[in-house]
């Protein structure tokens, strides 16, 4: 019988690429005050007047381009990872995959683990860098759902792993494989974006450090929870392992929404600019995502690729995310064990 539970948590996906299902997903996602962090009345107005009447149809078309016979890539890659981790960690650990939004839900995953009479649970948010909108929201939801049990299990949470050597090595390996066969002129590391106010809220120096000159060059006390600083740290680690110097790669941020300023530079502006500058073969990796999803497969591999070609580039190649690659399975098992009760499980 298993002694421990391991709950893998990713962001979420609609149940199908239909407009109705995408609208339901976006409603749940954007109703989260950690995601759309404005006054509740303003959030309701923005959501119901400007986003939900228009965006679901467009997003459904994008999901339709990446949907497979197995459904959502984010979901089936997570399922494959869970199965491989189960084999790696053995029968002492019961593993469940959950999504912060939609299905499989955190509530149902916790119920299944409780039915196994497990009193010890490790929560593994699959977000390498910390953001309140993803890592923070997922952990908050797990604690909220666990609090309804009369007997609350002992819970430990795996911290952000943006600079963990095993994570960096896994992404570096994926990048090397593409570089070996594609031989790019330049490499772009595109991370998911956030509104600037999200990172300034994480500034431990009351606004004295964040978004200043060189603010993300190193991790210090003021930016230790800053998403942007952690993204740059991830990029430096991958570049070092791949053998890229500062002239051979750039960090950008994608997926901005609305008119508020988001963290810069913007991927959708830098991709055509690089093509116009003379870059012909561009490799793009997205180290904020451990599984390929809408943001990598549609936003980068389809839209950004076409934009790159339209502005004079020859080819843009997406570096696959970690998905359930064997290197990542080994790394995820190591990360899950370190500092948690799972370290007692035999390798």
Short mmCIF file of C-alpha atoms in Angstrom, two decimals:
data_model
loop_
_atom_site.label_atom_id
_atom_site.label_comp_id
_atom_site.label_asym_id
_atom_site.label_seq_id
_atom_site.Cartn_x
_atom_site.Cartn_y
_atom_site.Cartn_z
CA UNK A 1 0.00 0.00 0.00
CA UNK A 2 1.27 3.54 -0.73
CA UNK A 3 2.53 5.57 2.21
CA UNK A 4 2.74 8.97 0.51
CA UNK A 5 0.79 10.99 -2.00
CA UNK A 6 2.38 13.13 -4.71
CA UNK A 7 0.07 15.71 -6.27
CA UNK A 8 1.32 17.18 -9.55
CA UNK A 9 -0.42 20.48 -10.32
CA UNK A 10 -0.39 22.34 -13.60
CA UNK A 11 -2.39 25.37 -14.73
CA UNK A 12 -5.29 23.95 -16.69
CA UNK A 13 -6.94 23.38 -20.04
CA UNK A 14 -10.48 23.45 -21.44
CA UNK A 15 -12.21 20.09 -21.69
CA UNK A 16 -12.54 20.52 -25.45
CA UNK A 17 -11.65 23.15 -28.08
CA UNK A 18 -15.27 24.27 -28.38
CA UNK A 19 -16.10 27.93 -27.80
CA UNK A 20 -18.38 27.04 -24.88
CA UNK A 21 -15.72 24.99 -23.10
CA UNK A 22 -13.05 27.62 -23.69
CA UNK A 23 -15.38 30.30 -22.33
CA UNK A 24 -15.96 28.19 -19.20
CA UNK A 25 -12.22 27.74 -18.75
CA UNK A 26 -11.44 31.42 -19.24
CA UNK A 27 -14.18 32.41 -16.82
CA UNK A 28 -12.71 30.24 -14.07
CA UNK A 29 -9.13 31.25 -14.87
CA UNK A 30 -9.66 34.99 -15.10
CA UNK A 31 -12.00 35.11 -12.10
CA UNK A 32 -9.02 34.22 -9.91
CA UNK A 33 -7.98 37.37 -7.99
CA UNK A 34 -4.35 36.24 -8.16
CA UNK A 35 -4.57 36.30 -11.97
CA UNK A 36 -6.69 39.38 -12.61
CA UNK A 37 -5.63 41.27 -9.50
CA UNK A 38 -7.95 44.26 -9.60
CA UNK A 39 -10.99 45.31 -7.60
CA UNK A 40 -13.72 42.62 -7.83
CA UNK A 41 -16.16 44.99 -9.55
CA UNK A 42 -13.54 45.99 -12.12
CA UNK A 43 -12.61 42.33 -12.65
CA UNK A 44 -16.25 41.41 -13.29
CA UNK A 45 -16.67 44.28 -15.75
CA UNK A 46 -13.49 43.49 -17.67
CA UNK A 47 -14.28 39.78 -17.77
CA UNK A 48 -17.92 40.03 -18.78
CA UNK A 49 -17.82 43.08 -21.06
CA UNK A 50 -14.44 42.86 -22.79
CA UNK A 51 -13.04 39.31 -22.57
CA UNK A 52 -15.75 36.65 -22.46
CA UNK A 53 -17.87 38.08 -25.30
CA UNK A 54 -14.94 38.04 -27.75
CA UNK A 55 -11.88 36.03 -26.71
CA UNK A 56 -13.36 32.49 -26.34
CA UNK A 57 -14.04 32.10 -30.07
CA UNK A 58 -10.54 33.19 -31.02
CA UNK A 59 -8.95 31.02 -28.32
CA UNK A 60 -11.10 28.05 -29.35
CA UNK A 61 -9.74 28.34 -32.90
CA UNK A 62 -6.21 28.33 -31.49
CA UNK A 63 -6.91 25.28 -29.30
CA UNK A 64 -8.39 23.54 -32.34
CA UNK A 65 -5.04 23.81 -34.12
CA UNK A 66 -3.18 21.91 -31.39
CA UNK A 67 -5.85 19.45 -30.19
CA UNK A 68 -4.99 15.80 -30.77
CA UNK A 69 -6.66 12.41 -30.71
CA UNK A 70 -5.57 12.25 -27.07
CA UNK A 71 -7.03 15.66 -26.34
CA UNK A 72 -5.17 18.59 -24.83
CA UNK A 73 -1.35 18.32 -25.06
CA UNK A 74 -0.96 19.89 -21.62
CA UNK A 75 -3.18 17.19 -20.15
CA UNK A 76 -1.78 14.10 -21.85
CA UNK A 77 1.83 15.17 -21.34
CA UNK A 78 1.02 15.54 -17.64
CA UNK A 79 -0.62 12.12 -17.59
CA UNK A 80 2.42 10.58 -19.26
CA UNK A 81 4.71 12.26 -16.74
CA UNK A 82 2.60 10.96 -13.84
CA UNK A 83 2.76 7.39 -15.19
CA UNK A 84 6.52 7.49 -15.62
CA UNK A 85 7.02 9.04 -12.19
CA UNK A 86 4.82 6.33 -10.69
CA UNK A 87 7.11 3.69 -12.18
CA UNK A 88 10.18 5.63 -11.01
CA UNK A 89 9.03 6.25 -7.42
CA UNK A 90 7.40 2.87 -6.94
CA UNK A 91 4.38 1.60 -4.97
CA UNK A 92 5.13 3.62 -1.85
CA UNK A 93 3.93 6.77 -3.62
CA UNK A 94 0.45 7.34 -5.04
CA UNK A 95 0.56 9.98 -7.78
CA UNK A 96 -2.27 12.19 -8.99
CA UNK A 97 -2.28 14.89 -11.65
CA UNK A 98 -4.52 17.91 -11.14
CA UNK A 99 -5.18 21.22 -12.85
CA UNK A 100 -5.66 24.50 -11.03
CA UNK A 101 -8.51 25.28 -13.42
CA UNK A 102 -10.97 22.74 -14.86
CA UNK A 103 -10.15 19.02 -14.98
CA UNK A 104 -8.81 16.87 -13.46
CA UNK A 105 -9.63 19.08 -10.50
CA UNK A 106 -7.56 19.51 -7.36
CA UNK A 107 -10.60 18.60 -5.25
CA UNK A 108 -11.14 15.24 -6.95
CA UNK A 109 -7.43 14.41 -6.87
CA UNK A 110 -7.30 15.08 -3.13
CA UNK A 111 -10.39 12.93 -2.57
CA UNK A 112 -8.80 10.03 -4.44
CA UNK A 113 -5.64 10.32 -2.37
CA UNK A 114 -7.63 10.49 0.88
CA UNK A 115 -9.50 7.33 -0.09
CA UNK A 116 -6.13 5.55 0.02
CA UNK A 117 -5.84 6.53 3.70
CA UNK A 118 -2.72 8.59 3.03
CA UNK A 119 -1.78 11.01 5.77
CA UNK A 120 1.30 12.48 4.06
CA UNK A 121 1.11 14.52 0.89
CA UNK A 122 3.71 16.26 -1.25
CA UNK A 123 2.38 18.95 -3.60
CA UNK A 124 4.46 19.58 -6.71
CA UNK A 125 3.39 22.73 -8.60
CA UNK A 126 4.76 22.27 -12.11
CA UNK A 127 5.81 25.91 -12.44
CA UNK A 128 9.60 26.38 -12.45
CA UNK A 129 9.48 30.09 -11.59
CA UNK A 130 7.40 31.64 -8.82
CA UNK A 131 4.42 33.78 -9.67
CA UNK A 132 1.44 34.51 -7.50
CA UNK A 133 -0.79 33.94 -10.53
CA UNK A 134 0.36 30.33 -11.08
CA UNK A 135 2.44 28.83 -8.25
CA UNK A 136 0.76 30.90 -5.56
CA UNK A 137 -2.74 30.28 -6.85
CA UNK A 138 -2.20 26.53 -7.17
CA UNK A 139 -0.85 26.17 -3.63
CA UNK A 140 -3.63 28.37 -2.24
CA UNK A 141 -6.23 26.17 -3.96
CA UNK A 142 -4.69 22.95 -2.65
CA UNK A 143 -4.74 24.28 0.91
CA UNK A 144 -8.31 25.54 0.50
CA UNK A 145 -9.55 22.18 -0.75
CA UNK A 146 -7.58 20.21 1.84
CA UNK A 147 -9.03 22.35 4.63
CA UNK A 148 -12.48 20.81 4.18
CA UNK A 149 -11.25 17.46 5.49
CA UNK A 150 -11.74 16.88 9.18
CA UNK A 151 -8.40 15.09 9.26
CA UNK A 152 -6.11 17.35 7.27
CA UNK A 153 -3.08 15.48 5.88
CA UNK A 154 0.49 16.51 6.52
CA UNK A 155 1.36 18.60 3.47
CA UNK A 156 4.71 19.68 2.06
CA UNK A 157 5.11 21.82 -1.06
CA UNK A 158 7.95 21.58 -3.56
CA UNK A 159 9.36 25.10 -4.00
CA UNK A 160 9.99 26.75 -7.38
CA UNK A 161 12.84 24.95 -9.14
CA UNK A 162 13.92 27.63 -11.63
CA UNK A 163 17.62 27.11 -10.86
CA UNK A 164 17.63 23.43 -9.92
CA UNK A 165 20.55 21.76 -11.73
CA UNK A 166 18.44 18.79 -12.84
CA UNK A 167 15.72 21.02 -14.32
CA UNK A 168 18.28 23.19 -16.12
CA UNK A 169 20.06 20.11 -17.46
CA UNK A 170 16.77 18.70 -18.80
CA UNK A 171 15.97 21.86 -20.76
CA UNK A 172 19.57 22.16 -21.91
CA UNK A 173 19.39 18.62 -23.29
CA UNK A 174 16.23 19.44 -25.25
CA UNK A 175 17.90 22.56 -26.61
CA UNK A 176 21.08 20.75 -27.62
CA UNK A 177 19.07 18.20 -29.60
CA UNK A 178 17.45 20.94 -31.67
CA UNK A 179 20.69 22.88 -32.06
CA UNK A 180 22.49 19.79 -33.30
CA UNK A 181 20.08 19.20 -36.18
CA UNK A 182 18.79 22.71 -36.82
CA UNK A 183 21.94 24.84 -36.35
CA UNK A 184 20.16 28.13 -35.52
CA UNK A 185 21.68 31.57 -36.02
CA UNK A 186 20.14 32.72 -32.74
CA UNK A 187 18.19 31.37 -29.77
CA UNK A 188 15.24 32.99 -28.06
CA UNK A 189 14.14 31.99 -24.56
CA UNK A 190 10.51 33.05 -24.38
CA UNK A 191 8.83 32.93 -20.97
CA UNK A 192 5.19 33.53 -20.18
CA UNK A 193 4.57 37.18 -19.44
CA UNK A 194 2.99 38.90 -16.45
CA UNK A 195 1.71 42.42 -15.84
CA UNK A 196 4.48 44.59 -14.41
CA UNK A 197 2.42 45.14 -11.27
CA UNK A 198 2.68 41.41 -10.48
CA UNK A 199 6.45 41.55 -10.20
CA UNK A 200 6.52 44.87 -8.36
CA UNK A 201 4.21 43.31 -5.77
CA UNK A 202 6.88 40.65 -5.20
CA UNK A 203 9.59 43.27 -4.60
CA UNK A 204 10.79 42.78 -1.01
CA UNK A 205 12.30 46.28 -0.96
CA UNK A 206 8.95 48.11 -1.24
CA UNK A 207 9.54 49.02 -4.87
CA UNK A 208 13.14 50.19 -4.63
CA UNK A 209 14.60 47.32 -6.68
CA UNK A 210 12.15 45.93 -9.22
CA UNK A 211 12.24 47.03 -12.89
CA UNK A 212 15.35 49.14 -12.38
CA UNK A 213 18.60 48.88 -14.29
CA UNK A 214 20.15 45.44 -13.78
CA UNK A 215 17.38 44.41 -11.40
CA UNK A 216 17.35 40.82 -12.71
CA UNK A 217 21.09 40.31 -13.15
CA UNK A 218 21.35 38.31 -9.92
CA UNK A 219 19.00 36.90 -7.31
CA UNK A 220 19.15 38.99 -4.14
CA UNK A 221 16.91 39.43 -1.13
CA UNK A 222 14.73 42.05 -2.85
CA UNK A 223 13.90 39.92 -5.92
CA UNK A 224 14.07 36.42 -4.47
CA UNK A 225 10.37 35.91 -5.27
CA UNK A 226 10.38 37.91 -8.50
CA UNK A 227 9.14 35.94 -11.49
CA UNK A 228 11.12 38.02 -13.99
CA UNK A 229 14.38 37.66 -12.03
CA UNK A 230 13.88 33.90 -11.77
CA UNK A 231 13.24 33.68 -15.53
CA UNK A 232 16.54 35.40 -16.24
CA UNK A 233 18.26 33.07 -13.78
CA UNK A 234 16.78 30.07 -15.60
CA UNK A 235 17.94 31.46 -18.94
CA UNK A 236 21.49 32.03 -17.69
CA UNK A 237 21.63 28.48 -16.36
CA UNK A 238 20.41 26.92 -19.62
CA UNK A 239 22.69 29.12 -21.73
CA UNK A 240 25.70 28.08 -19.66
CA UNK A 241 24.94 24.38 -20.12
CA UNK A 242 24.22 24.73 -23.84
CA UNK A 243 27.32 26.86 -24.37
CA UNK A 244 25.62 30.07 -25.49
CA UNK A 245 27.25 33.41 -24.78
CA UNK A 246 25.27 36.63 -24.31
CA UNK A 247 25.46 37.47 -28.03
CA UNK A 248 23.79 34.20 -29.03
CA UNK A 249 20.52 34.32 -27.10
CA UNK A 250 17.90 36.68 -25.72
CA UNK A 251 15.14 36.51 -23.09
CA UNK A 252 11.63 37.65 -23.98
CA UNK A 253 8.10 37.37 -22.56
CA UNK A 254 4.97 36.25 -24.40
CA UNK A 255 1.18 35.97 -24.05
CA UNK A 256 0.41 39.52 -22.93
CA UNK A 257 -3.23 40.44 -22.54
CA UNK A 258 -4.88 43.86 -22.30
CA UNK A 259 -3.39 47.33 -22.34
CA UNK A 260 -1.55 47.37 -19.01
CA UNK A 261 2.27 47.24 -19.28
CA UNK A 262 3.64 43.71 -19.09
CA UNK A 263 7.20 42.68 -18.36
CA UNK A 264 9.53 43.29 -21.29
CA UNK A 265 10.88 42.62 -23.84
CA UNK A 266 7.87 41.25 -25.73
CA UNK A 267 8.26 38.06 -27.76
CA UNK A 268 5.76 39.11 -30.42
CA UNK A 269 7.80 42.24 -31.15
CA UNK A 270 11.26 40.69 -30.93
CA UNK A 271 10.59 37.77 -33.30
CA UNK A 272 9.92 39.95 -36.39
CA UNK A 273 12.66 42.37 -35.30
CA UNK A 274 15.20 39.55 -35.30
CA UNK A 275 14.08 38.51 -38.78
CA UNK A 276 14.46 42.07 -40.04
CA UNK A 277 17.88 42.22 -38.40
CA UNK A 278 19.03 39.31 -40.55
CA UNK A 279 18.52 36.24 -38.35
CA UNK A 280 17.50 33.43 -40.70
CA UNK A 281 17.26 30.39 -38.43
CA UNK A 282 15.73 31.00 -35.01
CA UNK A 283 15.37 28.44 -32.21
CA UNK A 284 12.81 29.23 -29.50
CA UNK A 285 12.42 27.51 -26.16
CA UNK A 286 9.90 28.31 -23.44
CA UNK A 287 11.37 27.34 -20.06
CA UNK A 288 8.35 28.54 -18.09
CA UNK A 289 6.42 25.51 -19.35
CA UNK A 290 7.36 21.94 -18.45
CA UNK A 291 4.78 20.63 -20.94
CA UNK A 292 3.91 21.78 -24.43
CA UNK A 293 0.62 23.63 -24.54
CA UNK A 294 -1.26 26.40 -26.34
CA UNK A 295 1.47 28.93 -25.55
CA UNK A 296 4.24 26.85 -27.11
CA UNK A 297 2.51 24.91 -29.88
CA UNK A 298 0.18 27.59 -31.24
CA UNK A 299 1.68 30.88 -30.08
CA UNK A 300 5.30 30.02 -30.90
CA UNK A 301 5.41 27.07 -33.32
CA UNK A 302 2.56 28.39 -35.49
CA UNK A 303 1.99 32.14 -35.07
CA UNK A 304 5.51 33.29 -34.19
CA UNK A 305 6.97 31.04 -36.86
CA UNK A 306 4.76 32.57 -39.54
CA UNK A 307 5.51 36.07 -38.29
CA UNK A 308 9.24 35.32 -38.44
CA UNK A 309 9.00 34.08 -42.02
CA UNK A 310 6.78 36.98 -43.08
CA UNK A 311 9.47 39.43 -41.95
CA UNK A 312 12.37 37.78 -43.78
CA UNK A 313 13.38 34.81 -41.64
CA UNK A 314 13.77 31.35 -43.17
CA UNK A 315 12.76 29.03 -40.31
CA UNK A 316 11.75 29.17 -36.67
CA UNK A 317 12.05 25.93 -34.73
CA UNK A 318 10.37 25.31 -31.37
CA UNK A 319 12.48 23.42 -28.84
CA UNK A 320 10.05 20.86 -27.39
CA UNK A 321 9.22 21.29 -23.74
CA UNK A 322 10.18 18.64 -21.18
CA UNK A 323 6.85 16.79 -21.43
CA UNK A 324 7.60 13.24 -20.26
CA UNK A 325 11.16 13.00 -21.56
CA UNK A 326 13.21 10.53 -19.55
CA UNK A 327 15.68 13.21 -18.45
CA UNK A 328 12.80 15.23 -17.03
CA UNK A 329 11.30 12.20 -15.30
CA UNK A 330 14.59 11.65 -13.50
CA UNK A 331 14.84 15.36 -12.69
CA UNK A 332 11.25 15.61 -11.46
CA UNK A 333 11.73 12.60 -9.19
CA UNK A 334 14.88 14.19 -7.76
CA UNK A 335 13.19 17.57 -7.25
CA UNK A 336 10.15 15.96 -5.63
CA UNK A 337 12.33 14.03 -3.17
CA UNK A 338 14.64 16.84 -2.09
CA UNK A 339 13.57 18.50 1.12
CA UNK A 340 10.34 16.55 1.38
CA UNK A 341 9.16 13.39 3.08
CA UNK A 342 9.66 11.57 -0.25
CA UNK A 343 13.38 11.54 0.38
CA UNK A 344 12.66 8.45 2.47
CA UNK A 345 11.44 6.59 -0.62
CA UNK A 346 14.10 4.35 -2.08
CA UNK A 347 15.36 5.51 -5.51
#
